[in-house]
PDB file of C-alpha atoms in Angstrom:
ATOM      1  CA  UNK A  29       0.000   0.000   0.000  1.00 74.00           C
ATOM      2  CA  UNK A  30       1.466   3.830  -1.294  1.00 77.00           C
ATOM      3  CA  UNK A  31       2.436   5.638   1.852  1.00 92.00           C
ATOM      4  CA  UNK A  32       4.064   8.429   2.913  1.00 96.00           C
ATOM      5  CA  UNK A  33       7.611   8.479   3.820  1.00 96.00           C
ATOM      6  CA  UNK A  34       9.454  11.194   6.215  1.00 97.00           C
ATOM      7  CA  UNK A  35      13.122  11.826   6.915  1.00 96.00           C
ATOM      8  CA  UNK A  36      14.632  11.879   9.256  1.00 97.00           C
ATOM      9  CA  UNK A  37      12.206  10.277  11.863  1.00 95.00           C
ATOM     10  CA  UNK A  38      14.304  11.877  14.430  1.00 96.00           C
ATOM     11  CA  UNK A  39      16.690  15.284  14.522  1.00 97.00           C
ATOM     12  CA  UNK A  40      18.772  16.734  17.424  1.00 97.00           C
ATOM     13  CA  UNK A  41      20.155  20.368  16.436  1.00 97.00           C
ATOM     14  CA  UNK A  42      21.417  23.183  18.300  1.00 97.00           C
ATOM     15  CA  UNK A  43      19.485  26.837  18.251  1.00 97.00           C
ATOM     16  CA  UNK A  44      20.257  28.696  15.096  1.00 97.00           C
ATOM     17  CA  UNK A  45      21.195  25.851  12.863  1.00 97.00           C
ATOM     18  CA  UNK A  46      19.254  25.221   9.705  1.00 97.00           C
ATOM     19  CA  UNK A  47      17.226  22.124   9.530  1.00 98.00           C
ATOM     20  CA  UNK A  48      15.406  20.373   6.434  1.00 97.00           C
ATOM     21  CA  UNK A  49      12.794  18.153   6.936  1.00 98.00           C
ATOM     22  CA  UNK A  50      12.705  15.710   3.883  1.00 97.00           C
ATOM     23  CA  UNK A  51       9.129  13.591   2.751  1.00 97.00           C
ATOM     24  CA  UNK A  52       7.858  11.605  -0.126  1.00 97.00           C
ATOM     25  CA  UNK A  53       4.061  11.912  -1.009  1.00 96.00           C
ATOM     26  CA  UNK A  54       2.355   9.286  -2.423  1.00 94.00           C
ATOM     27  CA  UNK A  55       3.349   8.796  -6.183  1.00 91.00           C
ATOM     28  CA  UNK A  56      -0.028  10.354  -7.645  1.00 90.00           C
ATOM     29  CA  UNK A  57      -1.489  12.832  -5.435  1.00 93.00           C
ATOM     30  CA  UNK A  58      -1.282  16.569  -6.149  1.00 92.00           C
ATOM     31  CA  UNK A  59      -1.488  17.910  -2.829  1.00 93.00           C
ATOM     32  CA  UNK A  60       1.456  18.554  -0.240  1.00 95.00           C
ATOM     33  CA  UNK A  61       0.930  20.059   3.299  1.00 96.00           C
ATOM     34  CA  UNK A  62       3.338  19.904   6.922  1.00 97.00           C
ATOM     35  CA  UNK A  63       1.807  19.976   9.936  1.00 96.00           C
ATOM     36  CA  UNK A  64       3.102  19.908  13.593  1.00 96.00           C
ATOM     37  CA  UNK A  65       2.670  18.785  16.892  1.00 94.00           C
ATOM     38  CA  UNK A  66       4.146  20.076  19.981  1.00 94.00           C
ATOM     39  CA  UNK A  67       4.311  18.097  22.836  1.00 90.00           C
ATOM     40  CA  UNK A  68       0.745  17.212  24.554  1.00 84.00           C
ATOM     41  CA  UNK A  69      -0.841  19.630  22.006  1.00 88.00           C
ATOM     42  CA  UNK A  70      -3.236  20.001  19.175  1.00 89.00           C
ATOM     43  CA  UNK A  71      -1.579  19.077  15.139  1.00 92.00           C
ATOM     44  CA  UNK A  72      -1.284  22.307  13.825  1.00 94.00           C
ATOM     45  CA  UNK A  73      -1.709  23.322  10.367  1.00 94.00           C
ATOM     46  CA  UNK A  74       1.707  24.801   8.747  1.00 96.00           C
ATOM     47  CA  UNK A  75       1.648  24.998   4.909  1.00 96.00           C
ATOM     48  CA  UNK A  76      -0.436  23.406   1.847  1.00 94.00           C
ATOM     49  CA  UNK A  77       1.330  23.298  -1.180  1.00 94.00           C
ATOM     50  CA  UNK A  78      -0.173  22.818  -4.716  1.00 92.00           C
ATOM     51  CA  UNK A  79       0.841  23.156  -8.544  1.00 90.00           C
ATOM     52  CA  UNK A  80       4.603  24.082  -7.427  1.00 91.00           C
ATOM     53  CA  UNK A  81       3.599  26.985  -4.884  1.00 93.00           C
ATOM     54  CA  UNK A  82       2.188  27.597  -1.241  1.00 94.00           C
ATOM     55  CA  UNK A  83      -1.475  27.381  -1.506  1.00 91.00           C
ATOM     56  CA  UNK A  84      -2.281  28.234   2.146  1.00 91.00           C
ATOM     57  CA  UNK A  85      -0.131  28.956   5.261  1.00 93.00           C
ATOM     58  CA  UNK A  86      -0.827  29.528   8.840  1.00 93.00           C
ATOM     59  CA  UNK A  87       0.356  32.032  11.063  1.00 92.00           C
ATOM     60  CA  UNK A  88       2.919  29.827  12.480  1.00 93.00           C
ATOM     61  CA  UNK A  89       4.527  29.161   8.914  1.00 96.00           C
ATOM     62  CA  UNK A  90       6.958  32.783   9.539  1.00 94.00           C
ATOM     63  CA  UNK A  91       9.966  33.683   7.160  1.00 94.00           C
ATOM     64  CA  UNK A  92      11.873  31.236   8.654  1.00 96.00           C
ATOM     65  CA  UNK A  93       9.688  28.394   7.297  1.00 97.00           C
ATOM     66  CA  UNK A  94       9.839  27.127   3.960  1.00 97.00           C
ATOM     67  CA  UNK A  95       8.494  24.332   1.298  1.00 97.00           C
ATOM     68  CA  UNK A  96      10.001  23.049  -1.537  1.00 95.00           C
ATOM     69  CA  UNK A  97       9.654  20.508  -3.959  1.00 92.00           C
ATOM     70  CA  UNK A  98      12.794  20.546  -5.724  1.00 86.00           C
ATOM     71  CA  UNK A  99      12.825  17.232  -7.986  1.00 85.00           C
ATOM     72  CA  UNK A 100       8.950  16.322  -8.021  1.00 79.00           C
ATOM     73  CA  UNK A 101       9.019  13.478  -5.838  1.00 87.00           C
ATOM     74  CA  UNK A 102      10.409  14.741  -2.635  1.00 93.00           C
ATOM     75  CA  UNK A 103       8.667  17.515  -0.629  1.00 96.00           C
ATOM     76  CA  UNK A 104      11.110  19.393   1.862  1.00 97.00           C
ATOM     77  CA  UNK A 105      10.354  21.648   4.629  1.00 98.00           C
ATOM     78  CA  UNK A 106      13.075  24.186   5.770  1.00 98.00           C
ATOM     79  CA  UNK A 107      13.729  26.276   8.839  1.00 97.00           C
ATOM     80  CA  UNK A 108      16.089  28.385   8.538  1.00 95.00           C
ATOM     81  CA  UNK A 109      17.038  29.040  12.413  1.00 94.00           C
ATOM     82  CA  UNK A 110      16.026  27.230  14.435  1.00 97.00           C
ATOM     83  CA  UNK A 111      14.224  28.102  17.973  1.00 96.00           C
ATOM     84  CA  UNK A 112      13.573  26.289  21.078  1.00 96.00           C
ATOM     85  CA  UNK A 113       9.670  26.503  20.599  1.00 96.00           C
ATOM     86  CA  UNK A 114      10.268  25.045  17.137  1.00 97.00           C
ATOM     87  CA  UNK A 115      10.568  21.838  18.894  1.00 97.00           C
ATOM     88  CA  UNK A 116       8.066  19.543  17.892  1.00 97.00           C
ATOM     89  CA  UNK A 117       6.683  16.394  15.907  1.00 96.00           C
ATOM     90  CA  UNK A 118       6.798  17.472  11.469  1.00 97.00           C
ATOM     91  CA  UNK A 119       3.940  15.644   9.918  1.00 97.00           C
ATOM     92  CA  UNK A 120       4.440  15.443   6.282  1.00 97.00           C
ATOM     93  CA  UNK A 121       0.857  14.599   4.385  1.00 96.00           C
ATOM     94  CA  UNK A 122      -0.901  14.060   0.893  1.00 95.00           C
ATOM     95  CA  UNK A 123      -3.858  14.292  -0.925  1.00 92.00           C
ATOM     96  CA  UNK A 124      -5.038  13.381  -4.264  1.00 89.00           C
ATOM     97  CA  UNK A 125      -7.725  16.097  -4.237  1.00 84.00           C
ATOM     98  CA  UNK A 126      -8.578  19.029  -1.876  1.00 79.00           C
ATOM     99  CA  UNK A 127     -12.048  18.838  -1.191  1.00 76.00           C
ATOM    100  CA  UNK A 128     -12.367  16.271   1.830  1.00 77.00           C
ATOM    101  CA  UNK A 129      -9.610  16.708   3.874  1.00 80.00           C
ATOM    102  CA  UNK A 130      -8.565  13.111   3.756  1.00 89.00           C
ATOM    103  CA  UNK A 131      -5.405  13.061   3.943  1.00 92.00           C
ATOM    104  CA  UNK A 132      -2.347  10.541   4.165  1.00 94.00           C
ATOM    105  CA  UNK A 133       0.232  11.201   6.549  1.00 95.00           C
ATOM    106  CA  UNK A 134       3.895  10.435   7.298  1.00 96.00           C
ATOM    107  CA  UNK A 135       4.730   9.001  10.649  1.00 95.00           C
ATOM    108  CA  UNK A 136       6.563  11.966  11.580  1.00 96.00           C
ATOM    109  CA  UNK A 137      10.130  13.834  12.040  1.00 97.00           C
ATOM    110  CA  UNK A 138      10.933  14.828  15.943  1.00 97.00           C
ATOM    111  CA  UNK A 139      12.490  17.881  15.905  1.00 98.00           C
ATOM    112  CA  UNK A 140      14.580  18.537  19.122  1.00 97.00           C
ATOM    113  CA  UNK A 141      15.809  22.254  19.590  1.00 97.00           C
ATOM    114  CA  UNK A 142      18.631  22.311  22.198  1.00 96.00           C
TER     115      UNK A 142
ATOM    116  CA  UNK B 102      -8.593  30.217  19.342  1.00 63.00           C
ATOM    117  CA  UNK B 103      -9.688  26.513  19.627  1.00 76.00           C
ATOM    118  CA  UNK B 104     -12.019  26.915  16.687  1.00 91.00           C
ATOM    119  CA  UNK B 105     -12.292  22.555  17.387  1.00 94.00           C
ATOM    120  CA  UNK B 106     -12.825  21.540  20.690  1.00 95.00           C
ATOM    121  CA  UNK B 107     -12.400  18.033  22.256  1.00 96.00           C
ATOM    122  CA  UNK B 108     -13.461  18.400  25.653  1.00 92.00           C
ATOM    123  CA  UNK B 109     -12.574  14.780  26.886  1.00 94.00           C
ATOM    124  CA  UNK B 110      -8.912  13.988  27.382  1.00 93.00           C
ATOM    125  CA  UNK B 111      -9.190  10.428  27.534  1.00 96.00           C
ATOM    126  CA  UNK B 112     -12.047   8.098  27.888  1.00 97.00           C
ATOM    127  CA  UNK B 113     -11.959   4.027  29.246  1.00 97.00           C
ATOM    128  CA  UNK B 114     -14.358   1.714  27.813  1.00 98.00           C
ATOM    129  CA  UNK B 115     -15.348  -2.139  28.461  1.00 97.00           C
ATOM    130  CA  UNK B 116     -14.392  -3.963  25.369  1.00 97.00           C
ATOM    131  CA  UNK B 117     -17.404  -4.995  23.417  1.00 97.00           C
ATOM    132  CA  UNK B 118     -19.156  -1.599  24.639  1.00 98.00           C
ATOM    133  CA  UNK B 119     -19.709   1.402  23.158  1.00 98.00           C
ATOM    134  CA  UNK B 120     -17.234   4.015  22.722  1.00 98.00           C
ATOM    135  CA  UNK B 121     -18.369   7.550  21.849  1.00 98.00           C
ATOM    136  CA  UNK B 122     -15.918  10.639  20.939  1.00 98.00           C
ATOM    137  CA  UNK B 123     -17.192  14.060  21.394  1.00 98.00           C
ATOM    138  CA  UNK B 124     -16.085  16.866  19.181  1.00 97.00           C
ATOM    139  CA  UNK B 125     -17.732  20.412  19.319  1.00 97.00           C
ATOM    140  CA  UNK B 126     -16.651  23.487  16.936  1.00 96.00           C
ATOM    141  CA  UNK B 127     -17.303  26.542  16.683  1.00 95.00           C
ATOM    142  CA  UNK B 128     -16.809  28.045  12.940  1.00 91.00           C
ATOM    143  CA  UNK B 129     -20.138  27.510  11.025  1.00 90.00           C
ATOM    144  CA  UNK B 130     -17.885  27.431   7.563  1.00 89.00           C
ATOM    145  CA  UNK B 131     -16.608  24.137   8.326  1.00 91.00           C
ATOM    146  CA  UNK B 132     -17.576  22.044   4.756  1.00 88.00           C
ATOM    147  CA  UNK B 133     -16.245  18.946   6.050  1.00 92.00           C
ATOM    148  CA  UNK B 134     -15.098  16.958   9.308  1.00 94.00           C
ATOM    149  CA  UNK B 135     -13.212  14.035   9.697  1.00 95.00           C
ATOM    150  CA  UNK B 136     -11.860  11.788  12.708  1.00 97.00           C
ATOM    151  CA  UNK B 137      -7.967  10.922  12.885  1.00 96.00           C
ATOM    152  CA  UNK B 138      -6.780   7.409  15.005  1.00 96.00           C
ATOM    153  CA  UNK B 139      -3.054   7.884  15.990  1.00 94.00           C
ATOM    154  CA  UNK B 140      -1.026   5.455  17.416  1.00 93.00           C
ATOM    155  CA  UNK B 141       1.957   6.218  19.465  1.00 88.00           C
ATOM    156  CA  UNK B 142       4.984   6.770  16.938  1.00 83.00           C
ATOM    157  CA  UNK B 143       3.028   6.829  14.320  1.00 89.00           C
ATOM    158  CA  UNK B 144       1.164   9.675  12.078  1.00 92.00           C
ATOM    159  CA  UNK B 145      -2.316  10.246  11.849  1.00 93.00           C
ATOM    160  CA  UNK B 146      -4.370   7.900   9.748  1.00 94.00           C
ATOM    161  CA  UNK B 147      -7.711   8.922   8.560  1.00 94.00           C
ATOM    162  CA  UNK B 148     -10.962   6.219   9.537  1.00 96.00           C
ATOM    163  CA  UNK B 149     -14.058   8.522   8.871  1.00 96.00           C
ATOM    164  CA  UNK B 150     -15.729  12.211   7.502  1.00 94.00           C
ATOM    165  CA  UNK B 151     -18.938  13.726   7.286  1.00 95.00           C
ATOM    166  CA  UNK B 152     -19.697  16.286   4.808  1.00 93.00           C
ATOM    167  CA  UNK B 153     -21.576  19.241   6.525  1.00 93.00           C
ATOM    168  CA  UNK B 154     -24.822  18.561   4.422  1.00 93.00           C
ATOM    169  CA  UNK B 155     -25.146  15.040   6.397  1.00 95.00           C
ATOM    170  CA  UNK B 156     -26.153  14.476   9.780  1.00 96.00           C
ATOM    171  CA  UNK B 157     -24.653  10.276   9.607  1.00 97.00           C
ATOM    172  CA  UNK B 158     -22.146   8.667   7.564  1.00 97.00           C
ATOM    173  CA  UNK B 159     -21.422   5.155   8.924  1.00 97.00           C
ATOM    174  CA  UNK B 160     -18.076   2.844   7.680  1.00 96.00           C
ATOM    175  CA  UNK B 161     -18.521  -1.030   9.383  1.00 97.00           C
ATOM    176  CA  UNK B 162     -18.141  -0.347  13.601  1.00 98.00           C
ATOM    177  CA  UNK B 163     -17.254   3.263  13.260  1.00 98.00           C
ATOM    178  CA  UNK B 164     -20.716   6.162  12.581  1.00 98.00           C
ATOM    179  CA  UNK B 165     -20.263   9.678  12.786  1.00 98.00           C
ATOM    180  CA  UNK B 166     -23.109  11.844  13.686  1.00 98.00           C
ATOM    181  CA  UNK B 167     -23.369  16.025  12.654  1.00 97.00           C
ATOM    182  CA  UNK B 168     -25.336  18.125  14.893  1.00 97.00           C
ATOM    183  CA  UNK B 169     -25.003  21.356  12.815  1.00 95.00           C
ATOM    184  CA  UNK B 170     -27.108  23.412  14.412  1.00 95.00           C
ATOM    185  CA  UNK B 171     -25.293  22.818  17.926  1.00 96.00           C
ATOM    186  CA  UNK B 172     -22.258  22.117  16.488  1.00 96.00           C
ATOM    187  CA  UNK B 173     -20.968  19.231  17.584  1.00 97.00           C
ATOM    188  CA  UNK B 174     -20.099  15.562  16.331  1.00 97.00           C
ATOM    189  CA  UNK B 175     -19.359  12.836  17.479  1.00 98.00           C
ATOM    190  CA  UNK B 176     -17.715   9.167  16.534  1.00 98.00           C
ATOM    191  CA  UNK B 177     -18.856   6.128  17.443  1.00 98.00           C
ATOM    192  CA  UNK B 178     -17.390   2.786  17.815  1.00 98.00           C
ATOM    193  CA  UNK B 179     -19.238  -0.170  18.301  1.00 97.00           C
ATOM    194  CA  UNK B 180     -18.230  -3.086  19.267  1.00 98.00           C
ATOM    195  CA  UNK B 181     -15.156  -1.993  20.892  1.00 98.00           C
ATOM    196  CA  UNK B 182     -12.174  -3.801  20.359  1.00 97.00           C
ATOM    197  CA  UNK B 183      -8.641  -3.765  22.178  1.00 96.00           C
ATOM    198  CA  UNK B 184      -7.278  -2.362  19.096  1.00 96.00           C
ATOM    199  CA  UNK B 185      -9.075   0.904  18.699  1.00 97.00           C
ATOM    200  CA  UNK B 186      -6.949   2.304  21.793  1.00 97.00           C
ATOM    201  CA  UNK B 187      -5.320   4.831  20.192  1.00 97.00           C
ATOM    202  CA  UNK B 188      -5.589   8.874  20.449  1.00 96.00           C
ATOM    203  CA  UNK B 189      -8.503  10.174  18.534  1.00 97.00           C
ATOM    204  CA  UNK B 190      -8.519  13.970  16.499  1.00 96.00           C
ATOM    205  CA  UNK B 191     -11.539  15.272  15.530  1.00 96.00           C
ATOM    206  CA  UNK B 192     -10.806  17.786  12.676  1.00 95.00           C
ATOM    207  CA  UNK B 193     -12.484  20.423  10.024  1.00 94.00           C
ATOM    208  CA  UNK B 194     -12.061  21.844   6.853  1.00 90.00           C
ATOM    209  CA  UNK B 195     -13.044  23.994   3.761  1.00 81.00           C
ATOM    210  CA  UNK B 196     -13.612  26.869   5.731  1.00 72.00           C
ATOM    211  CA  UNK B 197     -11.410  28.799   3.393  1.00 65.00           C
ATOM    212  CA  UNK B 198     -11.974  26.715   0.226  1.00 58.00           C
ATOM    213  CA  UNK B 199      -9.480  25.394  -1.849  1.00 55.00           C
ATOM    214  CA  UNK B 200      -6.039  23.130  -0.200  1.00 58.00           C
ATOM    215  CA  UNK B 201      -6.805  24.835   2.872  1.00 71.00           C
ATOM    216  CA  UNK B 202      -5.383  23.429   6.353  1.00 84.00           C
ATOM    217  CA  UNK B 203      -7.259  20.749   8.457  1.00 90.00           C
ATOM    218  CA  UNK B 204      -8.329  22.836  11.932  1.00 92.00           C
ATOM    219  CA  UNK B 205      -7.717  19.531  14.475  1.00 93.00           C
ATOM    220  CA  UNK B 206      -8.890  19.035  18.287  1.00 94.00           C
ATOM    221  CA  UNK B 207      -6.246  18.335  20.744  1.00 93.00           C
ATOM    222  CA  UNK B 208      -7.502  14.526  20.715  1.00 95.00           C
ATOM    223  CA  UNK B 209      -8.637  12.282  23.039  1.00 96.00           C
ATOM    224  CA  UNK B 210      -6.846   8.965  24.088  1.00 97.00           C
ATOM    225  CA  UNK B 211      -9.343   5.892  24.177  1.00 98.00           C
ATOM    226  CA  UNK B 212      -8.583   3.169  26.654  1.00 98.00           C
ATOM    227  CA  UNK B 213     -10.006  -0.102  25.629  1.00 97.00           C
ATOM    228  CA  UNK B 214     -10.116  -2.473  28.712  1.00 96.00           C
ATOM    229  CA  UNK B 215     -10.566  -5.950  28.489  1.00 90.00           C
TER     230      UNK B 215
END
């Protein structure tokens, strides 16, 4: 069965580094999105990402944050320095259409902000 | 803002019993709602949704039921089995059309006792 497949599952890096967050939709669908989850908190909504661009972004999803998907299979989120509150579970997900909110999701990258 | 509210942290029911998952919201342009099972370690995988012009939709053990006018829905299981404990997210969507983010509850873990 297609899934959805993050790298890495886990990531230790110090405050201020860089840190890309790699993923692999399923083969066919046309819709990208990363969400989070802090620790004992609610997933959060970061990006959607259609047709090559950023369809929708939340508030959390600053200038520090961004998407990319440089060679049409693998879907990358960057931050660009990192912070202690970035700390947090990256869920990588994908959708064939955009209309149900079904979505298929990665099990995850832990983020660790030291 | 909780715009999705799940009001129960966790929940322990007899196996073979009912289990029901309560999920109210609050932003009347919610097209569609769905319920999340999450293991530990694992990401989110989709098991039902409700388009906002239903009040049931109902997929083997697992019904949801819309209450738009108090909006609130909940999930129900029936015949609870030991492996249904997992943490539950209710979530919405199509609020702001298009590949819009999924708004999600903060969950609530289901206990399955033997």
């Amino acid at each position: 069965e297609p899934e959805v497949t993050q790298t890495p599952s886990h990531q230790v890096t110090q405050m201020g580094q860089e840190v890309i967050l790699r993923c692999v939709p399923i083969s066919n669908h046309l819709y990208f999105y990363w969400y989070r989850q802090i620790l004992g908190q609610k997933v959060e909504f970061l990006v959607s990402f259609y047709n090559n661009e950023i369809s929708e972004k939340s508030e959390i999803f600053d200038d520090q944050f961004s998407v990319e998907r440089p060679d049409g299979s693998n879907f990358t989120l960057k931050i660009r320095s990192t912070k202690l509150e970035d700390s947090a579970m990256y869920f990588c997900a994908s959708s064939f259409g955009a209309d149900t909110g079904e979505l298929f999701f990665g099990e995850g990258s832990r983020l660790t902000v030291l | 803002d909780q715009q999705v509210k799940q009001n129960s942290p966790s929940l322990r029911v007899q196996e073979g019993r009912i289990s029901i998952l309560n999920c109210d919201y609050t932003n009347s342009m919610f097209d569609y709602f769905l319920w999340y099972k999450k293991y530990p370690a694992e990401g989110p995988t989709f098991l039902i949704s409700i388009s906002s012009i239903k009040d049931k939709n109902e997929d083997g053990r697992f019904t949801v039921f819309l209450n738009k006018s108090a909006k609130h829905l909940s999930l129900h299981i029936v015949p609870s089995q030991p492996g249904d404990s997992a943490v539950y997210f209710c979530a919405a969507g199509g609020a702001g059309g298009g590949a819009d983010g999924l708004t999600f509850g903060k969950g609530t873990h289901l206990i399955i006792q033997p």
